[in-house]
Tab-separated table of C-alpha atoms in Angstrom:
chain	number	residue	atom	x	y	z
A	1	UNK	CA	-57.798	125.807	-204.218
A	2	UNK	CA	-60.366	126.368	-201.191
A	3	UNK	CA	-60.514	123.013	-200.644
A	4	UNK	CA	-57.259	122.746	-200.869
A	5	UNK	CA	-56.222	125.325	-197.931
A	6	UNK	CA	-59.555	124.053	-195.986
A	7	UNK	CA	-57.592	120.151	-195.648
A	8	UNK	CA	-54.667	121.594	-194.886
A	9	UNK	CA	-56.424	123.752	-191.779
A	10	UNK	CA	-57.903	120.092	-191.312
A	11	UNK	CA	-54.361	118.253	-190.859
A	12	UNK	CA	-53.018	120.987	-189.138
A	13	UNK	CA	-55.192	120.675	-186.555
A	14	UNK	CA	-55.805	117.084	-186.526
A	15	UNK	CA	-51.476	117.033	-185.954
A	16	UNK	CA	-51.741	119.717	-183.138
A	17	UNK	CA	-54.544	117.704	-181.092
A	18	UNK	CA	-51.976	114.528	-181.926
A	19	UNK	CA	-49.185	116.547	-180.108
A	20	UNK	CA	-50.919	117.791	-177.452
A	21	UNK	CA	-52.134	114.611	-176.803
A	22	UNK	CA	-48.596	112.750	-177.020
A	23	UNK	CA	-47.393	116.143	-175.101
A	24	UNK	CA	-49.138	115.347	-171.645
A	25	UNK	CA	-47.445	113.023	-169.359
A	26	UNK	CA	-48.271	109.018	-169.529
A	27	UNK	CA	-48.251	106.530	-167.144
A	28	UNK	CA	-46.620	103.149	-168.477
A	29	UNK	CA	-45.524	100.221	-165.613
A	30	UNK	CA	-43.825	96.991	-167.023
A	31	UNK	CA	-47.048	95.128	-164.945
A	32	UNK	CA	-49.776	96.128	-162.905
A	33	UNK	CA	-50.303	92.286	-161.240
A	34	UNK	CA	-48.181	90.732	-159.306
A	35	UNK	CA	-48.425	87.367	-157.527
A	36	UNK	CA	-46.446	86.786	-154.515
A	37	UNK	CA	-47.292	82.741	-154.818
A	38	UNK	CA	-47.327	80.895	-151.806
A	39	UNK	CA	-46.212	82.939	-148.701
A	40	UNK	CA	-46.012	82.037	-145.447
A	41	UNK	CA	-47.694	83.489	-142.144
A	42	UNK	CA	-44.947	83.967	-140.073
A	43	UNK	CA	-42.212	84.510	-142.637
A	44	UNK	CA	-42.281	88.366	-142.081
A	45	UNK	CA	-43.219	90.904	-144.858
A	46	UNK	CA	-43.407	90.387	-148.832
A	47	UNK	CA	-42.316	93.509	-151.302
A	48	UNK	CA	-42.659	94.214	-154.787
A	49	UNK	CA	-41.646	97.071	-156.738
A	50	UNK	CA	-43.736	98.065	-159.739
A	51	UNK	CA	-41.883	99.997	-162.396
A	52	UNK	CA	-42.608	102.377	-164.687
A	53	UNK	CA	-41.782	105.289	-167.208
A	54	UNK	CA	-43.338	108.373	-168.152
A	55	UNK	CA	-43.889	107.800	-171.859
A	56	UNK	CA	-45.581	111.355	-172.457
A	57	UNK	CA	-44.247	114.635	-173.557
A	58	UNK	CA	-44.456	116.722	-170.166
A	59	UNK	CA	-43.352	115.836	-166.819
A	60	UNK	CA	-45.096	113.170	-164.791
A	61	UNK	CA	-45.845	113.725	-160.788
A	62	UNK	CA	-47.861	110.889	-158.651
A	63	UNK	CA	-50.463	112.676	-156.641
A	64	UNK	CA	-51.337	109.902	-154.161
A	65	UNK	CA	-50.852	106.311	-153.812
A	66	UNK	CA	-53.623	104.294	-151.929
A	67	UNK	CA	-53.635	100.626	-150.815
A	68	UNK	CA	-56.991	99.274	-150.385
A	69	UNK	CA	-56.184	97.846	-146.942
A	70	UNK	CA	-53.513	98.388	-144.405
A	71	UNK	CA	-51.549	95.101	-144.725
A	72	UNK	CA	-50.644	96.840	-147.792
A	73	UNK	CA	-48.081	100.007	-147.474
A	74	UNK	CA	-46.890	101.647	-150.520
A	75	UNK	CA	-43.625	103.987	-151.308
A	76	UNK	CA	-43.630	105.432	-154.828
A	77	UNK	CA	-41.578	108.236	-156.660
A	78	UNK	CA	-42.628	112.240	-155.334
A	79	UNK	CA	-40.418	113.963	-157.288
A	80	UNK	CA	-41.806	114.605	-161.044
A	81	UNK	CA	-40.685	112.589	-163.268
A	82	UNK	CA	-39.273	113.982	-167.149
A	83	UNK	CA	-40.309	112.845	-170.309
A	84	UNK	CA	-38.533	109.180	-170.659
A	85	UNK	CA	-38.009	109.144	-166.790
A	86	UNK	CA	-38.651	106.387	-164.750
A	87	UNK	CA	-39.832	106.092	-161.150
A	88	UNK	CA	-41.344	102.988	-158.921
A	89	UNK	CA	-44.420	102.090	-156.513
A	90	UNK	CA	-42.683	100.040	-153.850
A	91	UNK	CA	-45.440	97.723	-152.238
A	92	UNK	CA	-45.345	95.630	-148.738
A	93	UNK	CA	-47.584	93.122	-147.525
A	94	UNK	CA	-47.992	91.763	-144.272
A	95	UNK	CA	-49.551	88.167	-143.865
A	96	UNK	CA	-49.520	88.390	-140.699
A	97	UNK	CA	-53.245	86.886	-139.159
A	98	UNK	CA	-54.124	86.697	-142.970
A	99	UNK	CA	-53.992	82.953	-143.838
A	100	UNK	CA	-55.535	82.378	-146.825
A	101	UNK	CA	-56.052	83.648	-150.550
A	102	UNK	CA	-55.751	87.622	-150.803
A	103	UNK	CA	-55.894	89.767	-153.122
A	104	UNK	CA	-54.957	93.390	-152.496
A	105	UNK	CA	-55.650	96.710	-154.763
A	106	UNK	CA	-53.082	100.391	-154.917
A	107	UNK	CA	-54.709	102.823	-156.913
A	108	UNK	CA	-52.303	105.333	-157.976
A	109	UNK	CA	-53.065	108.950	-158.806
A	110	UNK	CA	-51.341	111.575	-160.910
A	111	UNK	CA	-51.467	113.963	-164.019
A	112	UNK	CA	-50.870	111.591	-166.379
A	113	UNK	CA	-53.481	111.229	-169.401
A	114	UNK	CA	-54.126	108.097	-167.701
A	115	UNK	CA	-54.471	109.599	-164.276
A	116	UNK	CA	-55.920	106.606	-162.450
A	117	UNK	CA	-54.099	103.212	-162.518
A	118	UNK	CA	-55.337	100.301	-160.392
A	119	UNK	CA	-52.246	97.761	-159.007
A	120	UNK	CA	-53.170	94.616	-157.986
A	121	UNK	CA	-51.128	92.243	-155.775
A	122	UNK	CA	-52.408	88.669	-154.945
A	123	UNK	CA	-51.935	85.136	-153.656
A	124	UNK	CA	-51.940	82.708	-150.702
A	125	UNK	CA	-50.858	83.075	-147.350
A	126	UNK	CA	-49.629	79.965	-145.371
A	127	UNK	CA	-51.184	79.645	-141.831
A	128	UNK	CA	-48.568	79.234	-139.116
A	129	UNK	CA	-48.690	76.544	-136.956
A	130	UNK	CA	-51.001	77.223	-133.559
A	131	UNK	CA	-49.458	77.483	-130.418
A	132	UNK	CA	-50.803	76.445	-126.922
A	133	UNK	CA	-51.133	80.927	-125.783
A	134	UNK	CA	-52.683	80.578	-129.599
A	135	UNK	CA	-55.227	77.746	-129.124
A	136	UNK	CA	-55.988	78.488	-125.245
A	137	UNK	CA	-55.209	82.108	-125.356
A	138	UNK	CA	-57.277	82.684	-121.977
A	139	UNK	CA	-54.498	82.422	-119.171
A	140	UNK	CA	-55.871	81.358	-115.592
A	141	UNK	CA	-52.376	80.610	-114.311
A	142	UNK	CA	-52.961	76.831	-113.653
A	143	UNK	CA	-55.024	76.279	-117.055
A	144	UNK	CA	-55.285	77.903	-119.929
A	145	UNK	CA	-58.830	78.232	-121.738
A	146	UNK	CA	-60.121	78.927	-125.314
A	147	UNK	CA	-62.392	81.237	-123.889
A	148	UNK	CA	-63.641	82.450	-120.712
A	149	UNK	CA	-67.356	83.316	-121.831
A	150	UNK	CA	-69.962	80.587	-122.205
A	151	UNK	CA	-72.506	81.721	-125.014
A	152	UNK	CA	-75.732	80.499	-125.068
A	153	UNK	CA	-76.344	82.574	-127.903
A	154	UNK	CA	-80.132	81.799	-128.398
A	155	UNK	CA	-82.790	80.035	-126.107
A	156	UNK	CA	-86.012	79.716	-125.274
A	157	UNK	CA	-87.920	80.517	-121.543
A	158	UNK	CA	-88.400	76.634	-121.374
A	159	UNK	CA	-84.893	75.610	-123.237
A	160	UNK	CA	-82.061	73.521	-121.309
A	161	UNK	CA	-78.932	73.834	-123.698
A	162	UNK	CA	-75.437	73.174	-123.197
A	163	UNK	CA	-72.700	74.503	-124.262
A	164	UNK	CA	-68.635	74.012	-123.177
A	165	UNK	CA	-65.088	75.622	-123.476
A	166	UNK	CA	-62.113	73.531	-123.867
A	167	UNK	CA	-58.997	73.842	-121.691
A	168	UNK	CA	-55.139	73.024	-120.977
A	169	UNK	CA	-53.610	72.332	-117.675
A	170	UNK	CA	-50.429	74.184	-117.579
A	171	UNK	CA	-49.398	72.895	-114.136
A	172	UNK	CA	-46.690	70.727	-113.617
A	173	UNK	CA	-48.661	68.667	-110.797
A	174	UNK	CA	-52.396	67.762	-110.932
A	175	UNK	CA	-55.561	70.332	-110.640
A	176	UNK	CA	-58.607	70.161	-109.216
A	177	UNK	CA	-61.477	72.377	-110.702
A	178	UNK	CA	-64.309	73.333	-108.670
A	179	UNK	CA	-66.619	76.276	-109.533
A	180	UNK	CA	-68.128	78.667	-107.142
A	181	UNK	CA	-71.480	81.198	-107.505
A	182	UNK	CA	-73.537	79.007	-109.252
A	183	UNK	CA	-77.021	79.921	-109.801
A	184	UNK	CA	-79.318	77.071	-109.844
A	185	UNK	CA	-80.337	77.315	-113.092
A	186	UNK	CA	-77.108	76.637	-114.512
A	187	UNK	CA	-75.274	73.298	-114.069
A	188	UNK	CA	-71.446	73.355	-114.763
A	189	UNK	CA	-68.263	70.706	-114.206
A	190	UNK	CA	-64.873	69.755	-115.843
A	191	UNK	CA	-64.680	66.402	-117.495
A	192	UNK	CA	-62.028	64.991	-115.795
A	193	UNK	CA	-62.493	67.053	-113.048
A	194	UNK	CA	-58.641	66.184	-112.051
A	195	UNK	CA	-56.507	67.618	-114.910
A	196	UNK	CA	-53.088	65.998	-115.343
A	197	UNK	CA	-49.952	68.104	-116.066
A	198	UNK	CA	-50.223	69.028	-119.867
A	199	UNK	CA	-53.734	67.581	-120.479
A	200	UNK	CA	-56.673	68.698	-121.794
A	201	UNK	CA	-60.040	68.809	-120.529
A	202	UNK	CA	-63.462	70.320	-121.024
A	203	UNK	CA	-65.659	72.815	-119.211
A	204	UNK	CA	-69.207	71.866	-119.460
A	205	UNK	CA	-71.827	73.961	-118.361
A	206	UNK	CA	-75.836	73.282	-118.782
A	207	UNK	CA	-78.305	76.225	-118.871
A	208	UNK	CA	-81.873	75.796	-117.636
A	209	UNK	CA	-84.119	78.659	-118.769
A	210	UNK	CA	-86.763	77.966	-117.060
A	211	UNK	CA	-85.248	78.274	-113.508
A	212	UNK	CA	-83.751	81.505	-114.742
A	213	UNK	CA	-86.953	82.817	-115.334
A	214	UNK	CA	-85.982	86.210	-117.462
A	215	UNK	CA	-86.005	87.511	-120.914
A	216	UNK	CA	-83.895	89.106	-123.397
A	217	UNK	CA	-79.562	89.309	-122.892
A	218	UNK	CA	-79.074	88.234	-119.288
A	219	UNK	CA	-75.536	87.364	-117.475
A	220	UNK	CA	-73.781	85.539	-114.968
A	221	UNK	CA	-70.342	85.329	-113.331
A	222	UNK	CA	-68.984	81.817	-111.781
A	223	UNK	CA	-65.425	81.262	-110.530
A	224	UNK	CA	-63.057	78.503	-110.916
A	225	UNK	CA	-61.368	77.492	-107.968
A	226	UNK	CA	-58.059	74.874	-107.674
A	227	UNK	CA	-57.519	72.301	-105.487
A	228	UNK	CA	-60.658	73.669	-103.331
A	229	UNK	CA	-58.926	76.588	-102.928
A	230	UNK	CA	-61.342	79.665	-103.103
A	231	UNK	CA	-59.783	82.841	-105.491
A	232	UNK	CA	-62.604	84.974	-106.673
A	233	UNK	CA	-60.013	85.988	-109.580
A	234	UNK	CA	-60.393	83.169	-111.854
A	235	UNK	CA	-64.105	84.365	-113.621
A	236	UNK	CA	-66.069	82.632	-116.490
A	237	UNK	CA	-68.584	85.201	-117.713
A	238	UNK	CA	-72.101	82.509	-118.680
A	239	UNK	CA	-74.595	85.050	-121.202
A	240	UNK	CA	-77.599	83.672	-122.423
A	241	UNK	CA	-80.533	85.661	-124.778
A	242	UNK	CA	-84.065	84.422	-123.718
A	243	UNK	CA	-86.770	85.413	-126.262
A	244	UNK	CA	-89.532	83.173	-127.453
A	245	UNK	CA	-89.290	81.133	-130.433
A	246	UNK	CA	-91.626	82.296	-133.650
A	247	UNK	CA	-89.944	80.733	-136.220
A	248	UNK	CA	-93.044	78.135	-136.590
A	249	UNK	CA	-95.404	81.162	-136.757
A	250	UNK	CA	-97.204	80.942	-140.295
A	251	UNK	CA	-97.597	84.229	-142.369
A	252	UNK	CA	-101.634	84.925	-140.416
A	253	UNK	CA	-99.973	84.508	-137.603
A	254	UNK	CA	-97.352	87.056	-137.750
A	255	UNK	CA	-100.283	89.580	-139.353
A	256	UNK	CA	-102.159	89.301	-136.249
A	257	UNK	CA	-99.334	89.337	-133.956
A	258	UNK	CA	-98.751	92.480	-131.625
A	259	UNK	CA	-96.396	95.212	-132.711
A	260	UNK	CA	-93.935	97.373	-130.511
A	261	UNK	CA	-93.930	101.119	-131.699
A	262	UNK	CA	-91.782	103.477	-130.231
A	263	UNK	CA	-91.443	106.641	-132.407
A	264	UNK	CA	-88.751	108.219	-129.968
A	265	UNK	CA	-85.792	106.011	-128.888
A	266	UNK	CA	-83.110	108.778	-128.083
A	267	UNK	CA	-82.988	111.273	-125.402
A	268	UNK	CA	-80.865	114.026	-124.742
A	269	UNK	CA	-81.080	115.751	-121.058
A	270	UNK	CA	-78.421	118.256	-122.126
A	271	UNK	CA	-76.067	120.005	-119.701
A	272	UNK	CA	-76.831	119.256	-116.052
A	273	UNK	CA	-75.368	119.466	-113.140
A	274	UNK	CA	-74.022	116.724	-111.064
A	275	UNK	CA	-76.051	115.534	-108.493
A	276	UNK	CA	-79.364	116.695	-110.830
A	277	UNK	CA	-81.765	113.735	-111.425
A	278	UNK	CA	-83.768	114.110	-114.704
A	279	UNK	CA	-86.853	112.872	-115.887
A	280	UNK	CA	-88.124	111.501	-119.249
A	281	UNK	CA	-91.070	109.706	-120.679
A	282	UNK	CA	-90.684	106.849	-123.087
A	283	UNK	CA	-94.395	106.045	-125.125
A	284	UNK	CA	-94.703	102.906	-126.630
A	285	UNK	CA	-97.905	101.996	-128.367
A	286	UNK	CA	-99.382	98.325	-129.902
A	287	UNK	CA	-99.789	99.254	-133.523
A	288	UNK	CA	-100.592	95.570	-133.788
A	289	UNK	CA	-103.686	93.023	-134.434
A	290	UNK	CA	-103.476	91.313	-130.642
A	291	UNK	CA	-102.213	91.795	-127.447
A	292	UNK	CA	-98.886	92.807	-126.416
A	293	UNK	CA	-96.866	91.956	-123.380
A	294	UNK	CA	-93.537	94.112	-122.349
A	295	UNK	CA	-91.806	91.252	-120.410
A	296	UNK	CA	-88.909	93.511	-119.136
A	297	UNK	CA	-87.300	96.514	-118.957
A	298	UNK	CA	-83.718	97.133	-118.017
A	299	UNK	CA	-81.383	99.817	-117.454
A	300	UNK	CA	-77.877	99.566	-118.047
A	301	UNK	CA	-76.845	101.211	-114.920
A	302	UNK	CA	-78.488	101.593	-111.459
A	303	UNK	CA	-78.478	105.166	-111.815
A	304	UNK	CA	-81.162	105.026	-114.444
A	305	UNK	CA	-84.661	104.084	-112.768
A	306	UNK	CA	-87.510	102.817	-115.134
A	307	UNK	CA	-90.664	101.687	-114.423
A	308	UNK	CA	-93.539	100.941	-117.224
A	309	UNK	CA	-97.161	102.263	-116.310
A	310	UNK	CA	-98.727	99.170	-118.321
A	311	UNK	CA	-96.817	95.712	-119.025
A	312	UNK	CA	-100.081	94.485	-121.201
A	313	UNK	CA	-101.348	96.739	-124.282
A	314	UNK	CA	-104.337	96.063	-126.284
A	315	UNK	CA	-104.430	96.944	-129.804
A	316	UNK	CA	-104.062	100.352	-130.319
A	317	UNK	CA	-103.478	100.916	-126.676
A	318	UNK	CA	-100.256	103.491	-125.183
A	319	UNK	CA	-98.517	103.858	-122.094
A	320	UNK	CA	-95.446	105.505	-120.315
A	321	UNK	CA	-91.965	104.186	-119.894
A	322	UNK	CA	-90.586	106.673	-117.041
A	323	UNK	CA	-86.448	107.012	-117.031
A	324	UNK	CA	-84.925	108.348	-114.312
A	325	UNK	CA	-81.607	109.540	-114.244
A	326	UNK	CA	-79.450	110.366	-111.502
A	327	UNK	CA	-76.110	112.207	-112.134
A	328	UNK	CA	-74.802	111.799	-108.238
A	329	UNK	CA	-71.341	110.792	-108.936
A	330	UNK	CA	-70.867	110.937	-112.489
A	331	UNK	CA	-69.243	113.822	-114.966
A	332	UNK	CA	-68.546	114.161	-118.257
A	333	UNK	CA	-70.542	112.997	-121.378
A	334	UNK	CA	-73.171	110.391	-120.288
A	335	UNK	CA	-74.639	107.778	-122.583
A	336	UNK	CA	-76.735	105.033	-120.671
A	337	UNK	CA	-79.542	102.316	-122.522
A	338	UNK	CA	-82.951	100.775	-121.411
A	339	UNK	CA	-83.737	97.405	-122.959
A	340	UNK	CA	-87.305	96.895	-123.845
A	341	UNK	CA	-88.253	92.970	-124.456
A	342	UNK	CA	-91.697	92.285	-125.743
A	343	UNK	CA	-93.650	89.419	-127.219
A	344	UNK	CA	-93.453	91.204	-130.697
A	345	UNK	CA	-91.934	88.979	-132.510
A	346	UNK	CA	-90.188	90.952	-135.277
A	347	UNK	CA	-88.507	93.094	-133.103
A	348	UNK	CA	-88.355	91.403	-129.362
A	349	UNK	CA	-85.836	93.904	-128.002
A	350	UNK	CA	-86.206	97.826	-128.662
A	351	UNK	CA	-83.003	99.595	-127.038
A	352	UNK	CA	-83.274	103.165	-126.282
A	353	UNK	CA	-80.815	105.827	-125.563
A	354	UNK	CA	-80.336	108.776	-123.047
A	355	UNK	CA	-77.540	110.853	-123.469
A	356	UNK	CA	-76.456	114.208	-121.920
A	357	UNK	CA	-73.476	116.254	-120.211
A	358	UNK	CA	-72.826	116.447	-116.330
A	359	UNK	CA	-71.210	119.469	-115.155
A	360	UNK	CA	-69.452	120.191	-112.038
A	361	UNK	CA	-69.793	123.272	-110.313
């Protein structure tokens, strides 16, 4: 008889935690993926609308719904849902500069025994077919370029590269290009140099390092004339970043090389007052096996003054980087960098920072 009235306790409770169970809410769509197929780029927005019912025992509420990117904006259901009720996550994508496959996640909160349920939409998007403003999207009002900034990316001191930017004449009666403040160590035409209504053409432009005779990220501006007509509006920005080549450095090598150590690379100066010039020193020690050489130091604006005590370190050896900065003129927060290029050739190029606030009385 005990263990009678002990398995019924058993089943009772065993059929309580059943109903309990079955008694919270439940989250139940028809499908969580959906494939939109093939869509195109400029065919405006796609929607779906995933369904579901609340197949629990208590009422069913949708805490948050979150698409895992913004070309991706969900509606759903706010208002709690009974037992046998139905409500919807409405989803939109945009394909809109997305060619290509995508695949797209909404994860979808609530109280539901299953409280976290992960949509998924995918498929491909359709590129749209490239217009002239799209191909050339650099406007110059008698051509039209695919970019106004020549790259040289990467070169040595002794390197001559080339590099060129493709354009469109947009004119309805022949150009002439020309080019005006060119440094010498840079070499630049248009092949034709006559462009005929509607043709293209190419800007070529050939970078001697050597006569440049810098390091690390260094710019210049040159501007396109027409028809030998001088307009200093018309600019193509030429970059280049000069650093010596180590790649055929062999592992002794690079143990012996020199190493740049700065242990401080931000400065604050605080609250000053405008027309206050502050003072900081920079140390920089050669924590490496040989020799090394700071080949430059640069400010990003005139109103910072630097000057190195030393430009060669021996092993071991320290010295001073004095920044100078002078708040005549400026207000507001202040954030400025000096560029450090050194033969170390792990890090070439140590930036650091000096920040502060300039008050006016």
């Amino acid at each position: 008889m005990k263990q009678f009235f002990i398995f019924t306790l058993f089943i009772s409770f065993l059929a309580s935690h059943v109903y309990a169970q079955h008694a919270k809410p439940n989250l139940a769509f028809d499908k969580v993926i959906h494939n939109f197929g093939e869509v195109k780029e400029d065919g405006g927005t796609k929607a779906f609308q995933f369904k579901f019912k609340n197949t629990g025992g208590q009422p069913l509420v949708l805490h948050n719904v979150k698409a895992s990117c913004g070309c991706t904006t969900p509606q759903w259901t706010r208002t709690p849902i009974p037992p046998g009720g139905s409500g919807m996550v409405n989803v939109t994508f945009d394909p809109r500069n997305r060619p290509g496959n995508f695949n797209k996640t909404i994860t979808v909160s609530s109280n539901a025994q299953n409280a976290t349920v992960i949509l998924r939409i995918n498929g491909k998007v359709l590129p749209r077919e490239m217009t002239m403003e799209d191909i050339y999207p650099r406007n110059m009002g008698k051509i039209r370029l695919e970019t106004s900034h020549l790259a040289f990316t990467s070169i040595t001191p002794v390197q001559v590269k080339e590099e060129s930017i493709k354009i469109i004449s947009t004119s309805e009666e022949p150009v002439k290009l020309g080019f005006v403040n060119v440094p010498s160590h840079i070499k630049i035409k248009c092949i034709p140099e006559v462009v005929q209504p509607g043709k293209a053409a190419v800007i070529t432009a050939t970078y001697d390092a050597k006569l440049k005779n810098d390091w690390g990220f260094v710019t210049d501006n040159i501007f396109i004339i027409f028809n030998d007509v001088r307009n200093y509006s018309n600019r193509v920005t030429v970059s280049a970043s000069i650093q010596e080549d180590f790649s055929t450095w062999d592992a002794e090598k690079l143990k012996k090389a020199p190493v740049a150590t700065i242990e401080e690379k931000n400065w604050n100066f605080g609250d000053i007052k405008q027309g206050d010039v502050v003072k900081h020193q920079f140390e920089v020690k050669n924590t490496g096996k040989t020799q090394l050489i700071i080949r430059k130091v640069k400010a990003s604006c005139g109103c910072t003054a630097i000057k190195p005590a030393k430009t060669i370190l021996e092993p071991g050896e320290t010295t001073l980087i004095a920044a100078q900065f002078d708040s005549k003129g400026k207000s507001g927060r202040q954030t400025k960098t000096v560029r450090i290029v050194t033969n170390d050739p792990k890090t070439t190029t140590h930036t650091l920072m000096i920040t502060g606030n300039v008050k006016i009385n």
